[in-house]
Tab-separated table of C-alpha atoms in Angstrom:
chain	number	residue	atom	x	y	z
A	1	MET	CA	112.678	99.957	114.454
A	2	ASN	CA	113.617	101.329	117.650
A	3	ALA	CA	111.859	104.196	116.493
A	4	ILE	CA	108.509	102.904	116.581
A	5	GLY	CA	108.111	103.154	120.392
A	6	PRO	CA	108.421	106.627	120.587
A	7	ARG	CA	105.976	107.354	117.537
A	8	VAL	CA	103.207	105.411	118.817
A	9	THR	CA	102.915	106.879	122.119
A	10	GLU	CA	103.566	110.245	120.315
A	11	LEU	CA	100.439	109.186	117.814
A	12	LEU	CA	98.075	107.885	120.910
A	13	ASP	CA	99.034	111.101	123.151
A	14	GLU	CA	98.188	113.153	119.584
A	15	LEU	CA	94.839	111.398	119.497
A	16	MET	CA	93.884	112.512	123.258
A	17	VAL	CA	91.703	115.180	124.226
A	18	HIS	CA	93.544	118.757	124.502
A	19	SER	CA	92.492	121.608	125.475
A	20	LEU	CA	93.524	124.206	122.752
A	21	ARG	CA	96.003	126.893	124.474
A	22	GLY	CA	93.766	130.362	124.463
A	23	PHE	CA	90.691	128.437	123.044
A	24	PRO	CA	87.775	127.160	124.872
A	25	LEU	CA	87.503	124.499	122.723
A	26	THR	CA	89.386	120.581	122.692
A	27	ASN	CA	91.156	119.859	119.692
A	28	TYR	CA	88.341	117.672	118.953
A	29	GLY	CA	85.884	120.238	119.778
A	30	ILE	CA	87.364	122.613	116.818
A	31	PHE	CA	86.199	119.922	114.165
A	32	LEU	CA	82.945	119.194	115.631
A	33	VAL	CA	82.249	122.997	115.139
A	34	ILE	CA	83.631	122.772	111.599
A	35	ALA	CA	81.035	119.718	111.341
A	36	LEU	CA	78.468	121.577	112.573
A	37	ILE	CA	79.033	124.274	110.168
A	38	LEU	CA	79.362	122.155	107.252
A	39	THR	CA	76.224	120.102	108.288
A	40	LEU	CA	74.145	123.038	108.582
A	41	GLY	CA	75.727	124.369	105.456
A	42	PHE	CA	74.848	121.247	103.274
A	43	PHE	CA	71.130	121.289	104.771
A	44	LEU	CA	70.528	124.932	104.288
A	45	ILE	CA	71.812	125.128	100.713
A	46	ALA	CA	70.206	121.789	99.630
A	47	SER	CA	66.784	122.344	101.116
A	48	ARG	CA	66.619	125.455	98.826
A	49	ARG	CA	68.164	123.611	95.612
A	50	LEU	CA	65.409	121.269	95.836
A	51	THR	CA	63.914	120.563	91.917
A	52	LEU	CA	60.936	118.016	91.340
A	53	ILE	CA	63.328	116.169	89.074
A	54	PRO	CA	65.650	115.555	91.261
A	55	LYS	CA	69.035	116.434	90.536
A	56	GLY	CA	72.839	117.925	92.276
A	57	ILE	CA	73.094	119.165	95.866
A	58	GLY	CA	69.201	118.777	96.638
A	59	ASN	CA	69.158	115.502	95.503
A	60	VAL	CA	71.777	113.941	97.720
A	61	ALA	CA	69.922	115.346	100.893
A	62	GLU	CA	66.714	113.689	99.748
A	63	MET	CA	68.367	110.476	98.879
A	64	GLY	CA	69.525	110.677	102.691
A	65	MET	CA	66.462	112.026	103.983
A	66	GLU	CA	64.416	109.015	101.882
A	67	PHE	CA	67.243	106.679	103.479
A	68	ILE	CA	66.107	107.822	107.224
A	69	ARG	CA	62.586	108.133	106.789
A	70	ASP	CA	61.591	105.086	104.859
A	71	ASN	CA	64.345	102.493	105.898
A	72	MET	CA	64.645	103.780	109.407
A	73	VAL	CA	61.926	105.326	111.085
A	74	PHE	CA	58.772	104.061	108.785
A	75	ASP	CA	60.559	100.762	109.122
A	76	VAL	CA	60.676	100.340	112.403
A	77	ILE	CA	58.120	103.178	114.057
A	78	GLY	CA	55.737	102.776	111.371
A	79	ALA	CA	53.835	106.071	110.467
A	80	GLU	CA	53.536	107.265	113.984
A	81	GLY	CA	57.554	107.814	113.505
A	82	ARG	CA	56.680	110.734	111.256
A	83	PRO	CA	57.352	113.179	114.674
A	84	TYR	CA	60.706	112.154	115.532
A	85	LEU	CA	62.228	111.915	112.095
A	86	ALA	CA	63.684	115.276	112.180
A	87	PHE	CA	65.063	114.025	115.707
A	88	ILE	CA	66.509	110.969	113.924
A	89	ALA	CA	67.767	112.484	110.752
A	90	SER	CA	69.727	115.167	112.764
A	91	MET	CA	71.467	112.363	114.651
A	92	PHE	CA	72.555	110.810	111.831
A	93	PHE	CA	73.494	113.363	109.591
A	94	PHE	CA	75.632	115.196	112.466
A	95	VAL	CA	77.537	111.767	113.355
A	96	LEU	CA	77.859	110.811	109.757
A	97	PHE	CA	79.484	114.638	108.635
A	98	ASN	CA	81.602	114.480	111.978
A	99	ASN	CA	82.970	110.653	111.289
A	100	LEU	CA	83.583	111.489	107.422
A	101	LEU	CA	85.243	115.038	108.052
A	102	GLY	CA	87.648	112.882	110.628
A	103	LEU	CA	88.740	111.152	107.350
A	104	ILE	CA	90.244	114.039	106.228
A	105	PRO	CA	94.225	113.953	107.014
A	106	GLY	CA	95.027	116.175	109.986
A	107	ALA	CA	91.599	116.162	111.082
A	108	LYS	CA	89.509	114.817	113.905
A	109	PRO	CA	86.409	113.281	113.998
A	110	GLY	CA	83.834	115.078	116.443
A	111	THR	CA	82.741	111.831	117.524
A	112	GLY	CA	86.380	110.583	118.295
A	113	THR	CA	86.146	111.557	121.702
A	114	MET	CA	83.868	110.540	124.626
A	115	GLY	CA	82.989	114.017	125.577
A	116	THR	CA	80.514	114.050	122.245
A	117	THR	CA	79.171	110.545	122.291
A	118	VAL	CA	78.302	110.551	125.807
A	119	THR	CA	76.162	113.938	125.286
A	120	TRP	CA	74.224	112.666	122.484
A	121	ALA	CA	73.874	109.009	123.638
A	122	LEU	CA	72.366	110.923	127.002
A	123	ILE	CA	70.301	113.450	124.606
A	124	VAL	CA	68.980	110.316	122.674
A	125	PHE	CA	68.496	108.837	126.290
A	126	VAL	CA	66.721	111.886	127.927
A	127	THR	CA	64.663	112.027	124.570
A	128	TYR	CA	62.905	108.602	124.332
A	129	ASN	CA	62.326	108.483	128.111
A	130	ALA	CA	60.492	111.747	127.548
A	131	ILE	CA	58.666	110.349	124.523
A	132	GLY	CA	57.779	107.421	126.658
A	133	MET	CA	56.748	109.605	129.894
A	134	ARG	CA	54.559	112.037	127.884
A	135	LYS	CA	52.572	108.681	126.313
A	136	LEU	CA	51.921	106.816	129.517
A	137	GLY	CA	52.739	109.564	132.230
A	138	VAL	CA	56.236	109.313	134.206
A	139	PHE	CA	54.157	106.590	136.691
A	140	GLY	CA	52.854	104.371	133.779
A	141	TYR	CA	56.077	104.700	131.844
A	142	ILE	CA	57.908	103.120	135.003
A	143	LYS	CA	55.392	100.451	135.818
A	144	SER	CA	55.410	99.366	131.733
A	145	PHE	CA	58.937	97.516	132.562
A	146	TYR	CA	56.871	95.518	135.327
A	147	PRO	CA	56.104	92.871	133.055
A	148	LYS	CA	52.548	91.376	133.644
A	149	GLY	CA	50.980	87.848	134.257
A	150	VAL	CA	54.310	86.845	135.632
A	151	PHE	CA	55.228	85.511	139.011
A	152	ALA	CA	55.821	88.600	141.318
A	153	PRO	CA	59.201	88.045	142.383
A	154	LEU	CA	60.220	86.996	139.095
A	155	ALA	CA	58.889	90.170	137.469
A	156	VAL	CA	60.485	92.590	140.111
A	157	TYR	CA	63.726	90.918	138.680
A	158	VAL	CA	62.774	91.247	134.810
A	159	MET	CA	61.919	94.663	135.616
A	160	LEU	CA	64.958	95.217	137.908
A	161	LEU	CA	66.994	93.984	134.354
A	162	GLU	CA	65.376	96.365	132.259
A	163	LEU	CA	66.039	99.401	134.244
A	164	ILE	CA	69.705	98.377	134.219
A	165	SER	CA	69.665	97.750	130.608
A	166	HIS	CA	68.232	101.138	129.903
A	167	PHE	CA	70.212	102.777	131.613
A	168	ILE	CA	73.375	101.090	130.297
A	169	ARG	CA	72.172	101.888	126.536
A	170	PRO	CA	73.698	105.615	126.893
A	171	LEU	CA	77.033	103.738	127.707
A	172	THR	CA	77.088	101.620	125.422
A	173	MET	CA	75.965	103.668	122.710
A	174	SER	CA	78.526	106.210	123.464
A	175	ILE	CA	81.260	103.750	123.464
A	176	ARG	CA	80.834	101.904	120.599
A	177	LEU	CA	80.771	105.143	118.512
A	178	PHE	CA	83.686	106.623	120.403
A	179	ALA	CA	85.711	103.264	120.264
A	180	ASN	CA	85.390	102.748	116.331
A	181	MET	CA	86.197	106.240	115.851
A	182	PHE	CA	89.207	106.456	118.071
A	183	ALA	CA	90.475	102.931	116.796
A	184	GLY	CA	90.150	103.757	113.419
A	185	HIS	CA	92.551	106.505	113.718
A	186	VAL	CA	95.073	104.677	115.822
A	187	ILE	CA	95.150	102.188	112.784
A	188	LEU	CA	95.500	104.759	110.452
A	189	GLY	CA	98.261	106.472	112.409
A	190	ILE	CA	100.008	103.079	113.046
A	191	PHE	CA	100.186	101.987	109.328
A	192	ALA	CA	101.218	105.400	108.418
A	193	ILE	CA	104.266	105.316	110.744
A	194	PHE	CA	104.891	101.766	109.467
A	195	THR	CA	105.206	103.230	106.188
A	196	VAL	CA	107.254	106.290	106.961
A	197	LEU	CA	109.926	104.091	109.359
A	198	MET	CA	109.846	101.402	106.253
A	199	TRP	CA	110.809	104.135	103.576
A	200	ASN	CA	113.189	105.884	105.873
A	201	GLY	CA	115.200	103.114	107.446
A	202	SER	CA	116.903	101.334	104.766
A	203	ALA	CA	117.010	100.764	100.597
A	204	VAL	CA	115.358	97.238	101.029
A	205	GLY	CA	112.445	99.299	102.700
A	206	LYS	CA	111.394	101.635	100.302
A	207	VAL	CA	110.383	98.628	98.424
A	208	THR	CA	108.819	96.638	101.248
A	209	ALA	CA	107.298	100.044	102.553
A	210	ILE	CA	104.449	99.333	99.562
A	211	LEU	CA	102.728	96.612	101.926
A	212	PRO	CA	101.932	98.959	105.004
A	213	LEU	CA	100.999	101.573	102.223
A	214	ALA	CA	98.573	99.431	100.664
A	215	MET	CA	96.983	98.182	104.216
A	216	GLN	CA	96.606	101.711	104.672
A	217	ILE	CA	94.866	102.427	101.660
A	218	ALA	CA	92.474	99.251	102.217
A	219	MET	CA	92.238	100.632	106.222
A	220	TYR	CA	91.519	104.340	104.697
A	221	ALA	CA	88.272	102.560	102.481
A	222	LEU	CA	87.681	100.306	105.464
A	223	GLU	CA	86.859	103.452	107.401
A	224	VAL	CA	84.844	105.083	104.902
A	225	PHE	CA	82.611	102.076	105.215
A	226	VAL	CA	83.124	102.382	109.373
A	227	ALA	CA	81.807	105.957	108.833
A	228	PHE	CA	78.453	105.585	107.271
A	229	ILE	CA	78.271	102.284	109.487
A	230	GLN	CA	78.462	103.659	112.655
A	231	ALA	CA	76.748	106.862	111.868
A	232	TYR	CA	73.397	103.976	110.415
A	233	VAL	CA	74.272	102.280	114.316
A	234	PHE	CA	74.068	105.323	116.225
A	235	ALA	CA	70.907	106.451	114.236
A	236	ILE	CA	69.091	103.097	114.102
A	237	LEU	CA	69.376	102.436	117.851
A	238	THR	CA	68.033	105.913	118.237
A	239	THR	CA	65.117	104.685	116.232
A	240	VAL	CA	64.773	101.276	118.504
A	241	TYR	CA	64.599	103.335	121.535
A	242	ILE	CA	62.704	106.008	120.354
A	243	ASN	CA	60.193	102.989	118.670
A	244	GLY	CA	60.232	101.413	122.346
A	245	ALA	CA	59.167	104.223	123.909
A	246	VAL	CA	56.229	105.025	121.364
A	247	HIS	CA	55.126	101.584	121.697
A	248	ALA	CA	55.852	101.231	125.528
A	249	GLY	CA	53.433	98.879	127.651
A	250	GLU	CA	51.624	97.900	124.686
A	251	HIS	CA	52.710	94.522	125.011
B	1	MET	CA	94.972	113.722	128.671
B	2	SER	CA	92.307	111.431	129.652
B	3	LEU	CA	90.763	109.222	127.338
B	4	ILE	CA	87.226	107.725	128.685
B	5	LEU	CA	85.972	110.460	130.943
B	6	PRO	CA	84.304	113.065	129.122
B	7	GLN	CA	85.554	116.719	129.151
B	8	PHE	CA	83.115	119.044	130.559
B	9	PRO	CA	83.880	121.626	127.694
B	10	GLU	CA	83.432	118.939	125.154
B	11	VAL	CA	80.166	118.135	126.819
B	12	ILE	CA	79.052	121.399	126.877
B	13	VAL	CA	79.975	121.733	122.817
B	14	SER	CA	78.545	118.980	121.665
B	15	LEU	CA	75.349	119.334	123.566
B	16	ILE	CA	74.989	123.002	122.038
B	17	SER	CA	75.910	122.161	118.682
B	18	PHE	CA	73.365	119.425	118.678
B	19	LEU	CA	70.739	121.779	119.550
B	20	VAL	CA	71.869	123.938	117.253
B	21	LEU	CA	71.860	121.739	114.601
B	22	PHE	CA	68.512	119.862	115.339
B	23	GLY	CA	66.564	123.299	115.967
B	24	VAL	CA	67.819	124.735	112.775
B	25	LEU	CA	67.489	121.988	110.670
B	26	ALA	CA	64.043	120.427	111.944
B	27	LYS	CA	62.718	124.296	111.239
B	28	PHE	CA	64.575	125.330	108.054
B	29	ALA	CA	66.014	122.348	106.043
B	30	PHE	CA	64.278	118.915	106.905
B	31	PRO	CA	60.785	119.776	106.601
B	32	ALA	CA	61.184	121.232	102.669
B	33	ILE	CA	63.057	118.260	102.047
B	34	ASN	CA	60.234	115.891	103.227
B	35	LYS	CA	57.780	118.142	101.419
B	36	MET	CA	59.471	117.457	98.188
B	37	LEU	CA	59.578	114.062	99.055
B	38	ASP	CA	55.782	113.914	99.469
B	39	ASP	CA	55.282	115.943	96.555
B	40	ARG	CA	56.876	114.104	94.261
B	41	ALA	CA	55.498	111.019	95.399
B	42	ALA	CA	52.149	112.439	95.118
B	43	LYS	CA	53.083	113.837	92.075
B	44	ILE	CA	54.567	110.151	90.597
B	45	LYS	CA	51.338	108.644	91.639
B	46	ASP	CA	49.354	111.272	90.156
B	47	SER	CA	50.987	110.686	86.728
B	48	LEU	CA	50.579	106.851	86.846
B	49	GLU	CA	47.242	107.468	87.381
B	50	LYS	CA	46.434	109.713	84.238
B	51	ALA	CA	48.599	107.241	82.223
B	52	GLU	CA	46.507	104.317	83.449
B	53	GLN	CA	43.447	106.722	82.389
B	54	THR	CA	44.668	107.236	79.324
B	55	ARG	CA	45.437	103.967	78.642
B	56	VAL	CA	41.927	102.503	79.622
B	57	GLU	CA	40.648	105.294	77.037
B	58	ALA	CA	42.826	104.305	74.370
B	59	GLU	CA	41.827	100.471	74.421
B	60	ARG	CA	38.268	101.950	74.586
B	61	LEU	CA	38.793	103.858	71.522
B	62	LEU	CA	40.336	100.933	69.833
B	63	GLU	CA	37.795	98.591	71.170
B	64	ASP	CA	35.184	101.197	69.180
B	65	TYR	CA	37.195	101.638	66.032
B	66	LYS	CA	37.503	97.305	65.779
B	67	THR	CA	33.623	97.283	66.075
B	68	GLN	CA	33.240	100.178	63.548
B	69	MET	CA	35.457	98.516	61.135
B	70	ALA	CA	33.768	95.313	61.186
B	71	GLU	CA	30.415	97.063	60.758
B	72	ALA	CA	31.837	98.597	58.013
B	73	ARG	CA	33.053	95.326	56.544
B	74	GLN	CA	29.905	93.659	57.141
B	75	GLU	CA	28.024	96.460	55.285
B	76	ALA	CA	30.067	96.409	52.387
B	77	SER	CA	29.850	92.320	52.231
B	78	ARG	CA	26.100	93.331	52.285
B	79	VAL	CA	26.096	95.876	49.401
B	80	ILE	CA	28.357	93.230	47.357
B	81	GLU	CA	25.991	90.586	47.578
B	82	GLN	CA	22.550	92.406	47.064
B	83	GLY	CA	24.575	93.832	43.847
B	84	ARG	CA	25.447	90.300	42.996
B	85	LYS	CA	21.864	89.094	43.636
B	86	VAL	CA	20.565	92.020	41.520
B	87	ALA	CA	22.852	91.192	38.549
B	88	GLU	CA	21.749	87.396	38.511
B	89	THR	CA	18.055	88.474	38.456
B	90	VAL	CA	18.871	90.901	35.612
B	91	LYS	CA	20.923	88.159	33.989
B	92	ALA	CA	17.981	85.390	34.259
B	93	GLU	CA	15.572	88.244	32.713
B	94	ILE	CA	17.705	88.718	29.771
B	95	VAL	CA	18.351	85.158	29.388
B	96	ALA	CA	14.381	84.171	29.381
B	97	GLN	CA	13.641	86.825	27.362
B	98	ALA	CA	16.283	85.863	25.145
B	99	ASN	CA	14.815	82.396	25.223
B	100	VAL	CA	11.190	83.587	24.395
B	101	GLU	CA	12.767	85.832	21.595
B	102	ARG	CA	14.499	82.893	20.007
B	103	GLU	CA	11.432	80.347	20.673
B	104	GLY	CA	9.242	83.151	18.556
B	105	LEU	CA	11.796	83.212	15.974
B	106	LEU	CA	12.129	79.249	15.532
B	107	ALA	CA	8.603	79.057	15.508
B	108	ARG	CA	7.975	81.504	12.755
B	109	ALA	CA	10.745	80.435	10.632
B	110	ARG	CA	9.373	76.717	10.983
B	111	GLU	CA	6.032	78.199	9.676
B	112	GLU	CA	7.393	80.186	7.225
B	113	ILE	CA	9.259	76.634	5.642
B	114	GLU	CA	5.952	74.808	6.241
B	115	GLY	CA	4.453	77.242	4.197
B	116	GLU	CA	7.090	77.062	1.820
B	117	LYS	CA	7.303	73.742	2.081
B	118	LYS	CA	3.448	73.232	1.102
B	119	ALA	CA	3.604	75.899	-1.606
B	120	ALA	CA	6.513	73.860	-3.233
B	121	MET	CA	4.538	70.536	-2.800
B	122	ALA	CA	1.261	71.783	-4.502
B	123	GLU	CA	3.257	73.231	-7.186
B	124	LEU	CA	5.365	69.992	-7.529
B	125	GLN	CA	2.143	67.828	-7.750
B	126	ALA	CA	0.884	69.777	-10.366
B	127	SER	CA	3.596	69.417	-12.491
B	128	VAL	CA	4.394	65.952	-11.719
B	129	ALA	CA	0.886	65.263	-12.650
B	130	ASP	CA	1.112	66.803	-16.257
B	131	LEU	CA	4.496	65.044	-16.777
B	132	SER	CA	2.930	61.628	-15.695
B	133	VAL	CA	0.158	62.199	-17.918
B	134	GLY	CA	1.779	62.995	-20.787
B	135	VAL	CA	4.443	60.564	-20.112
B	136	ALA	CA	2.077	57.851	-19.583
B	137	GLY	CA	0.005	58.607	-22.605
B	138	ARG	CA	2.775	58.545	-24.501
B	139	ILE	CA	4.034	55.113	-23.044
B	140	LEU	CA	0.439	53.966	-24.009
B	141	GLY	CA	-0.243	55.361	-27.375
B	142	THR	CA	-3.192	56.561	-26.055
B	143	THR	CA	-4.961	59.608	-24.771
B	144	MET	CA	-6.251	59.091	-21.401
B	145	THR	CA	-9.809	59.922	-20.627
B	146	LYS	CA	-10.070	62.690	-17.849
B	147	ALA	CA	-11.380	60.204	-15.423
B	148	ASP	CA	-8.333	57.991	-16.180
B	149	HIS	CA	-6.118	60.775	-15.267
B	150	ALA	CA	-7.564	61.351	-12.566
B	151	ALA	CA	-7.753	57.742	-10.792
B	152	LEU	CA	-4.225	57.472	-12.116
B	153	ILE	CA	-2.926	60.956	-10.199
B	154	ASP	CA	-4.584	60.192	-7.172
B	155	LYS	CA	-3.111	56.749	-6.743
B	156	TYR	CA	0.084	58.027	-7.573
B	157	LEU	CA	-0.101	60.812	-5.351
B	158	ALA	CA	-1.112	58.605	-2.704
B	159	GLU	CA	2.098	56.534	-2.895
B	160	VAL	CA	4.388	59.397	-3.105
B	161	GLY	CA	2.496	61.043	-0.316
B	162	SER	CA	3.217	57.695	1.940
B	163	ILE	CA	6.709	57.960	1.102
B	164	ASN	CA	7.182	61.561	1.401
B	165	GLU	CA	5.110	61.545	4.675
């Protein structure tokens, strides 16, 4: 059991961001690029295998798209959300493919590093604010944060809070996604270490190793679920923020 | 080494990756998928509408057939009723004619019988008269005159006739 400390340190070190020697990508970046190729490949193939009677890979892509379209974009924004569908769908599927790719043993999720999640959260931030500004003008959009018919000093205070909450959004979005992915891998790693150490430790350990192994399997199932949930959360937040910008100044 | 601080190369890679993904999928993949979803929805809506139309048409036809059926049945029972009436009329006519004929036959038979009876009566009268005169003469031992004969016969006949009548 005295070996557990160094092993966990080793695991955490492995999960840190490293530059790959002689390569411009980090250990996460390489899987990000693989996920990019997989996502592009999946949708480019699927979009050429569409049949009126749904089947196969085309059907999978359609179901995903239908979910984003009807249950996210149309439910939250309404029919005006159609122009933003491609953006939201890209976010959802790219995050999802990264999350799922990271679950393959030995692979890492491209979303398991702050570099990626901050960048994407900022893309969302810039996009939804740009939508708001294009609709109301730069000044009109900023003015929409100022509540009408409220006692002036209070209104200024509310506006300040609103602005702060908007600027915090990319931070909360990026940390939520990163932390979920990172923590999931730490947990999976730790139970893997437990299992191996118990197995190697003693004769009794060969029996009791079943417990951390069962836990490992349960956690793995949970992580698959988390991969979907976090992609959904990231995309639904994108949708909600875009909805706020589309309907800014209407209240 | 850093955990929470974004690394610049990753920012660049993830930025470019997303822009490439968005650019390619938004142009080459998503429109086709969305179009297929819309097409299918339109097709299903179309089929449902067509099915509804067919159903309405079928119901209309059924209603038509039912009406025609009822009409045909009515017509049939009317024809049967008519036939029955005609048959009854014919029957009544035949019966009436038979009655008339029967009455005629009966009357003629009665007349004939009457005639026969009268003839028989006349013959009997004559025989009875001669016989009675003979018998009476023999009993009385005398020959009665013609006037006596006549008176006696008339008296007798009156008696016999009143009984016979």
